[in-house]
Backbone as JSON, one array per atom type, in Angstrom:
{
  "sequence": "MENHVDLRELTNFSKVIEVYPSGGRMEPPANAMDVPRTELAAHLNLRVPESSVLPCMEPFKTMYIKQDGSVKPCCFAARQAPTLGDVGQHSAEEVWRGAGFQTTQKAVLKGQYPWKICSNCIKHNQHPRSHHLSTLVGPTGDGSRRRSESPSSMTRP",
  "N": [[-145.27, -56.6, 94.34], [-147.85, -56.76, 96.45], [-148.06, -55.7, 99.83], [-150.07, -57.78, 102.31], [-151.53, -57.02, 105.6], [-153.28, -58.51, 108.12], [-155.88, -57.36, 109.75], [-156.58, -57.66, 112.38], [-153.85, -57.59, 113.48], [-152.53, -55.49, 112.52], [-154.12, -53.65, 113.9], [-153.17, -54.48, 116.56], [-150.77, -53.84, 116.47], [-150.81, -51.11, 115.96], [-151.65, -50.32, 118.1], [-148.93, -50.37, 119.97], [-146.9, -48.82, 118.76], [-145.6, -45.34, 118.5], [-147.84, -43.08, 117.24], [-148.52, -40.55, 117.11], [-145.75, -38.79, 116.86], [-143.73, -37.23, 118.96], [-142.98, -33.6, 119.16], [-143.41, -30.81, 116.5], [-146.06, -31.01, 114.38], [-148.14, -30.93, 111.27], [-151.69, -30.05, 112.2], [-154.34, -32.81, 111.48], [-156.48, -33.6, 109.25], [-159.79, -33.22, 109.06], [-161.9, -35.99, 110.96], [-163.18, -38.5, 109.27], [-164.82, -40.78, 111.32], [-165.8, -39.21, 113.38], [-167.39, -37.83, 112.5], [-171.36, -37.04, 112.12], [-173.13, -39.77, 110.43], [-175.62, -38.94, 109.01], [-174.12, -36.37, 108.2], [-171.8, -36.94, 106.1], [-171.82, -37.53, 103.46], [-171.7, -35.01, 102.77], [-169.76, -33.89, 104.09], [-167.78, -35.17, 102.99], [-167.88, -34.26, 100.57], [-169.31, -35.87, 98.02], [-169.92, -36.79, 94.96], [-170.82, -37.1, 91.36], [-168.81, -37.61, 88.87], [-168.22, -35.15, 86.12], [-167.19, -36.17, 83.82], [-166.88, -39.36, 82.4], [-165.41, -41.79, 84.2], [-162.77, -44.3, 84.89], [-163.59, -46.94, 87.29], [-162.69, -46.6, 90.25], [-160.78, -48.9, 92.47], [-159.64, -48.65, 95.1], [-160.97, -47.86, 97.49], [-161.6, -50.4, 98.05], [-159.85, -51.86, 98.85], [-157.4, -50.77, 99.99], [-156.32, -49.39, 102.84], [-154.68, -46.81, 103.56], [-152.18, -45.95, 105.77], [-150.95, -43.22, 107.39], [-148.06, -41.54, 108.52], [-148.78, -39.91, 110.91], [-151.38, -41.7, 111.73], [-153.33, -41.25, 110.73], [-155.53, -42.06, 108.23], [-156.42, -42.82, 104.82], [-157.86, -43.8, 101.84], [-156.41, -44.36, 99.85], [-152.89, -43.8, 98.39], [-152.91, -41.68, 96.91], [-154.47, -39.8, 97.71], [-155.4, -36.34, 98.58], [-153.41, -34.51, 100.24], [-154.68, -32.75, 102.29], [-157.15, -33.99, 102.44], [-159.88, -34.68, 103.63], [-159.83, -37.32, 106.29], [-160.61, -41.07, 106.66], [-160.47, -42.19, 108.91], [-158.33, -42.58, 112.03], [-156.12, -44.41, 113.27], [-154.85, -43.77, 115.63], [-156.79, -43.16, 117.12], [-159.1, -45.09, 117.08], [-159.24, -48.63, 116.47], [-157.77, -50.59, 113.93], [-159.29, -52.42, 112.71], [-162.0, -50.9, 113.32], [-162.17, -48.73, 112.12], [-161.42, -49.7, 109.57], [-164.3, -50.61, 108.58], [-165.81, -49.02, 109.32], [-167.84, -45.7, 109.16], [-166.67, -43.94, 107.26], [-165.11, -45.42, 105.02], [-167.57, -47.07, 104.46], [-169.27, -45.62, 103.48], [-167.7, -44.23, 101.56], [-167.17, -46.6, 99.73], [-169.82, -47.71, 99.21], [-171.15, -45.11, 97.74], [-168.92, -45.08, 95.55], [-169.55, -47.54, 94.13], [-172.31, -46.48, 92.88], [-171.17, -44.3, 91.33], [-170.57, -42.36, 92.31], [-168.07, -39.93, 93.73], [-165.67, -39.27, 96.47], [-164.95, -35.87, 96.44], [-163.04, -34.19, 97.75], [-161.17, -36.04, 98.29], [-160.48, -37.41, 95.91], [-160.47, -35.89, 93.78], [-157.84, -35.0, 92.4], [-157.19, -37.43, 90.74], [-159.24, -37.88, 89.22], [-159.85, -35.48, 87.58], [-157.62, -35.86, 86.15], [-158.02, -38.28, 85.02], [-156.73, -40.37, 86.33], [-155.15, -43.49, 87.55], [-154.52, -46.53, 89.76], [-152.07, -48.36, 88.65], [-151.82, -51.04, 89.42], [-154.67, -51.76, 89.49], [-155.41, -52.97, 86.65], [-157.24, -52.11, 85.09], [-157.72, -51.83, 82.26], [-157.92, -54.33, 81.39], [-160.2, -55.2, 82.59], [-162.16, -53.85, 81.75], [-163.78, -53.17, 78.57], [-162.73, -51.76, 75.25], [-164.7, -49.87, 74.63], [-165.14, -49.17, 76.9], [-167.39, -49.55, 78.67], [-167.46, -52.24, 79.67], [-167.82, -53.8, 77.77], [-166.59, -55.9, 74.95], [-165.83, -57.11, 71.86], [-166.36, -60.09, 70.36], [-164.01, -61.54, 69.42], [-162.26, -60.34, 71.17], [-160.62, -60.91, 74.12], [-159.37, -60.52, 77.56], [-156.61, -61.3, 78.1], [-155.56, -60.77, 75.42], [-155.75, -57.88, 75.23], [-153.78, -54.57, 75.84], [-152.3, -53.74, 78.65], [-152.16, -50.87, 81.16]],
  "CA": [[-146.01, -57.93, 95.4], [-148.21, -55.93, 97.2], [-148.54, -55.98, 101.35], [-151.53, -57.52, 102.72], [-151.55, -57.46, 107.06], [-154.21, -59.29, 108.82], [-156.47, -55.96, 110.48], [-155.76, -57.93, 114.11], [-152.28, -57.54, 113.36], [-152.69, -54.27, 112.32], [-154.54, -53.16, 115.11], [-152.52, -54.72, 117.74], [-149.31, -53.02, 115.8], [-151.4, -49.6, 116.01], [-151.43, -50.01, 119.65], [-147.52, -50.38, 120.72], [-146.08, -47.69, 118.29], [-146.24, -44.06, 118.72], [-148.47, -42.95, 116.31], [-147.9, -39.14, 116.89], [-144.3, -38.38, 117.5], [-143.38, -35.34, 119.72], [-142.53, -32.69, 118.23], [-143.95, -30.01, 115.45], [-146.93, -31.64, 113.62], [-149.75, -30.68, 111.35], [-153.0, -30.54, 112.76], [-154.63, -34.0, 110.81], [-157.61, -32.75, 108.28], [-161.14, -33.61, 109.62], [-161.85, -37.52, 110.52], [-164.73, -39.48, 108.88], [-165.24, -41.17, 112.21], [-166.18, -38.37, 114.23], [-169.17, -36.97, 111.45], [-172.32, -37.96, 112.11], [-173.34, -40.22, 109.13], [-176.18, -37.96, 107.99], [-173.4, -35.2, 107.31], [-170.59, -37.84, 105.78], [-171.77, -37.45, 102.0], [-171.76, -32.93, 102.57], [-168.22, -33.85, 104.71], [-166.97, -36.03, 101.81], [-168.21, -33.66, 99.03], [-169.61, -36.9, 97.24], [-170.34, -36.33, 93.4], [-170.48, -37.62, 90.29], [-167.71, -36.51, 88.15], [-168.42, -34.48, 84.88], [-167.15, -37.1, 82.64], [-166.93, -40.99, 83.08], [-164.12, -42.23, 84.83], [-162.67, -45.44, 84.91], [-163.98, -46.87, 88.76], [-161.67, -46.83, 91.4], [-160.79, -49.79, 93.4], [-158.38, -48.26, 96.49], [-161.53, -48.02, 98.79], [-162.54, -51.69, 98.57], [-158.99, -53.02, 99.06], [-156.52, -50.33, 100.69], [-156.11, -48.77, 104.18], [-153.68, -45.69, 103.71], [-152.02, -44.9, 107.04], [-150.0, -41.96, 107.07], [-147.01, -41.89, 109.9], [-149.54, -39.54, 111.76], [-151.86, -42.25, 112.05], [-154.46, -40.91, 109.5], [-155.95, -43.16, 107.19], [-157.06, -42.36, 103.62], [-158.19, -44.84, 100.82], [-155.18, -44.62, 98.88], [-151.55, -42.8, 98.52], [-153.13, -40.75, 95.57], [-155.37, -38.81, 98.09], [-154.93, -35.45, 98.66], [-152.92, -34.36, 101.67], [-155.31, -32.33, 102.99], [-158.24, -34.17, 102.45], [-160.78, -35.45, 104.93], [-159.42, -38.79, 106.55], [-161.37, -41.82, 106.84], [-160.03, -42.57, 110.46], [-157.26, -42.56, 112.91], [-155.24, -46.11, 114.09], [-154.38, -43.88, 116.91], [-158.25, -43.14, 118.0], [-159.63, -46.1, 116.77], [-158.72, -49.75, 115.85], [-157.91, -50.26, 112.12], [-160.86, -52.74, 112.27], [-163.39, -49.97, 113.4], [-161.83, -47.57, 110.64], [-162.08, -49.93, 107.93], [-165.55, -51.06, 108.7], [-166.46, -47.6, 109.68], [-168.92, -44.76, 108.24], [-165.98, -43.09, 105.87], [-165.06, -46.55, 104.25], [-168.74, -47.38, 103.97], [-169.59, -44.54, 102.77], [-167.09, -43.91, 100.31], [-167.45, -47.57, 98.8], [-171.48, -47.69, 98.15], [-170.7, -44.04, 96.86], [-168.17, -45.51, 94.07], [-170.42, -48.4, 93.58], [-173.23, -45.85, 92.79], [-170.28, -43.71, 90.18], [-169.7, -40.8, 92.82], [-166.67, -40.08, 94.49], [-165.61, -37.73, 97.41], [-164.23, -35.29, 95.88], [-161.83, -33.57, 98.69], [-159.9, -37.46, 98.33], [-160.28, -38.22, 94.77], [-160.46, -35.16, 92.58], [-156.86, -35.67, 91.44], [-157.03, -38.89, 89.54], [-160.67, -37.81, 88.64], [-159.52, -34.81, 86.85], [-156.5, -36.41, 85.15], [-158.13, -39.8, 84.75], [-155.65, -41.7, 86.57], [-156.24, -44.64, 88.62], [-153.07, -47.33, 90.05], [-151.59, -49.45, 87.77], [-151.99, -52.04, 89.75], [-155.76, -51.94, 88.73], [-155.09, -53.46, 85.53], [-158.2, -51.56, 84.5], [-157.65, -52.21, 81.1], [-158.16, -56.3, 81.13], [-161.55, -55.61, 82.81], [-163.14, -53.01, 81.13], [-163.32, -53.31, 77.17], [-162.43, -50.57, 74.36], [-165.84, -48.88, 74.63], [-165.1, -48.38, 78.6], [-168.12, -50.07, 79.16], [-167.12, -53.42, 79.61], [-168.32, -54.89, 76.22], [-166.14, -56.42, 74.05], [-166.14, -57.99, 70.5], [-166.33, -61.54, 70.39], [-162.78, -61.97, 69.06], [-161.31, -59.81, 72.08], [-160.1, -61.58, 75.52], [-158.64, -59.84, 78.63], [-155.23, -61.58, 77.33], [-155.58, -59.67, 74.23], [-155.77, -56.56, 75.88], [-152.89, -54.35, 76.57], [-152.09, -53.21, 80.35], [-151.75, -49.53, 80.95]],
  "C": [[-146.31, -56.6, 96.37], [-148.18, -56.89, 98.94], [-149.73, -56.28, 101.68], [-151.05, -57.76, 104.32], [-152.83, -57.65, 107.54], [-154.94, -57.81, 109.62], [-156.19, -56.34, 112.1], [-154.9, -57.45, 114.02], [-152.15, -56.35, 113.67], [-153.06, -53.31, 113.3], [-153.85, -53.66, 115.93], [-150.96, -53.91, 117.43], [-149.65, -51.47, 116.62], [-151.56, -49.41, 117.67], [-150.07, -49.85, 120.56], [-146.71, -49.43, 120.24], [-146.68, -45.9, 118.55], [-146.76, -43.13, 117.35], [-148.3, -41.28, 116.06], [-146.86, -38.91, 117.76], [-144.5, -37.15, 117.81], [-142.57, -34.68, 118.75], [-143.65, -31.91, 117.36], [-144.73, -31.13, 114.64], [-147.8, -30.9, 113.05], [-150.58, -30.77, 111.69], [-153.52, -31.5, 111.87], [-156.23, -33.15, 110.39], [-159.1, -33.54, 109.41], [-161.16, -35.18, 109.45], [-163.53, -37.86, 110.19], [-165.5, -39.86, 110.25], [-165.56, -40.26, 113.32], [-167.32, -37.2, 113.5], [-170.0, -37.83, 111.49], [-172.62, -38.3, 110.72], [-174.06, -39.48, 108.52], [-175.4, -36.67, 107.4], [-171.99, -35.9, 106.56], [-170.55, -37.06, 104.0], [-171.82, -35.65, 101.93], [-169.71, -33.22, 102.97], [-167.14, -34.37, 103.37], [-166.81, -35.67, 100.76], [-168.46, -35.03, 97.67], [-170.21, -35.9, 95.84], [-170.11, -37.21, 92.42], [-169.57, -37.21, 89.47], [-168.56, -36.49, 86.92], [-168.41, -35.53, 83.67], [-166.88, -38.27, 83.02], [-165.6, -41.22, 83.27], [-164.05, -43.84, 84.92], [-162.93, -45.99, 86.94], [-162.64, -47.59, 89.62], [-161.56, -48.33, 92.68], [-160.58, -49.82, 94.71], [-159.46, -48.41, 97.09], [-162.15, -49.3, 99.08], [-160.92, -52.5, 98.78], [-157.8, -52.28, 99.96], [-156.76, -49.62, 101.74], [-154.93, -48.32, 104.22], [-153.24, -45.41, 104.85], [-150.91, -44.47, 107.06], [-149.2, -42.18, 108.48], [-147.88, -41.26, 111.28], [-150.76, -40.61, 112.09], [-152.97, -42.22, 111.53], [-154.52, -41.55, 108.62], [-157.0, -42.62, 106.26], [-157.05, -44.04, 103.12], [-157.41, -45.08, 99.85], [-153.93, -43.65, 99.08], [-151.78, -41.74, 97.72], [-153.82, -39.64, 96.54], [-154.74, -37.56, 98.54], [-154.35, -34.93, 100.0], [-153.97, -33.7, 102.63], [-157.17, -32.43, 103.0], [-158.81, -34.63, 103.37], [-159.67, -36.83, 105.3], [-160.54, -39.63, 106.43], [-161.39, -42.52, 107.87], [-158.78, -42.12, 110.95], [-157.34, -43.84, 113.48], [-155.02, -45.13, 115.85], [-155.89, -43.16, 118.21], [-159.08, -44.44, 118.09], [-159.08, -47.39, 116.3], [-158.88, -49.71, 114.46], [-158.89, -51.28, 111.8], [-161.75, -51.54, 111.96], [-163.12, -49.22, 112.01], [-162.01, -48.37, 109.55], [-163.81, -50.66, 107.92], [-166.33, -49.91, 109.34], [-166.85, -46.78, 108.7], [-168.15, -44.53, 106.94], [-166.03, -44.35, 104.77], [-166.17, -47.01, 103.8], [-169.22, -46.76, 102.99], [-168.91, -44.22, 101.17], [-167.38, -45.47, 99.48], [-168.59, -47.5, 98.28], [-171.31, -46.63, 97.32], [-170.01, -44.58, 95.33], [-169.21, -46.57, 93.39], [-171.54, -47.75, 92.71], [-172.52, -44.57, 91.53], [-170.34, -42.2, 91.17], [-168.65, -41.18, 93.33], [-166.51, -38.81, 95.44], [-164.32, -37.11, 96.72], [-162.76, -34.49, 96.05], [-161.04, -34.87, 98.2], [-159.55, -37.22, 96.92], [-160.21, -36.99, 93.53], [-159.69, -35.27, 91.81], [-156.79, -36.54, 90.56], [-158.41, -38.55, 88.81], [-160.32, -36.89, 87.24], [-158.52, -35.03, 85.84], [-156.85, -38.06, 84.67], [-157.31, -40.58, 84.73], [-156.45, -42.76, 87.68], [-154.78, -45.81, 88.68], [-153.05, -48.24, 88.71], [-151.89, -50.82, 88.18], [-153.4, -52.66, 89.66], [-156.13, -52.93, 87.87], [-156.74, -53.41, 84.67], [-158.51, -52.04, 82.91], [-157.96, -53.56, 80.39], [-159.54, -56.11, 81.36], [-162.5, -54.8, 82.17], [-162.68, -52.84, 79.6], [-163.15, -52.04, 76.43], [-163.41, -49.59, 74.76], [-166.19, -48.16, 76.06], [-166.57, -48.76, 79.27], [-168.55, -51.68, 79.71], [-167.02, -54.49, 78.5], [-166.79, -54.96, 75.68], [-166.54, -57.25, 73.0], [-165.9, -59.33, 71.09], [-164.98, -61.95, 70.45], [-161.92, -61.56, 70.17], [-161.22, -60.86, 73.37], [-159.46, -60.21, 76.45], [-157.29, -60.16, 78.01], [-154.78, -60.78, 76.26], [-155.35, -58.48, 74.21], [-154.57, -55.97, 76.05], [-153.22, -53.45, 78.0], [-151.92, -51.92, 80.24], [-150.17, -49.26, 81.69]]
}
């Protein structure tokens, strides 16, 4: 079962916790909230994968907040990949509705991916099992199915 938190509740919570604990910590990667919109595509290194990949749903449903407050679109994102925001500097709602997530979501809809964030999954054609993409995409990979096939008759990953 997935945990779902209202953005307002998360925003309020992010204000009362110590996002940056004292002591040594790594400098966070570049934050998409601080990059001009005109430079975001280059910052995220948007590109169309060389081979076809199953579409990723994470940027549309997940806000992965690391202990240091940095936000990525999923837990699979490379450690030093650019972040899409920081709840220590912006509210969770500002990050979710911000340029980093918007740019990433629009790119994925066009078949482009932020290579610095998504390259591991793309290289290995992986995706979270919770997507159940095999039930959404037919055996041909293009969403089509033979008449006799239904989502329930297909195997899940």
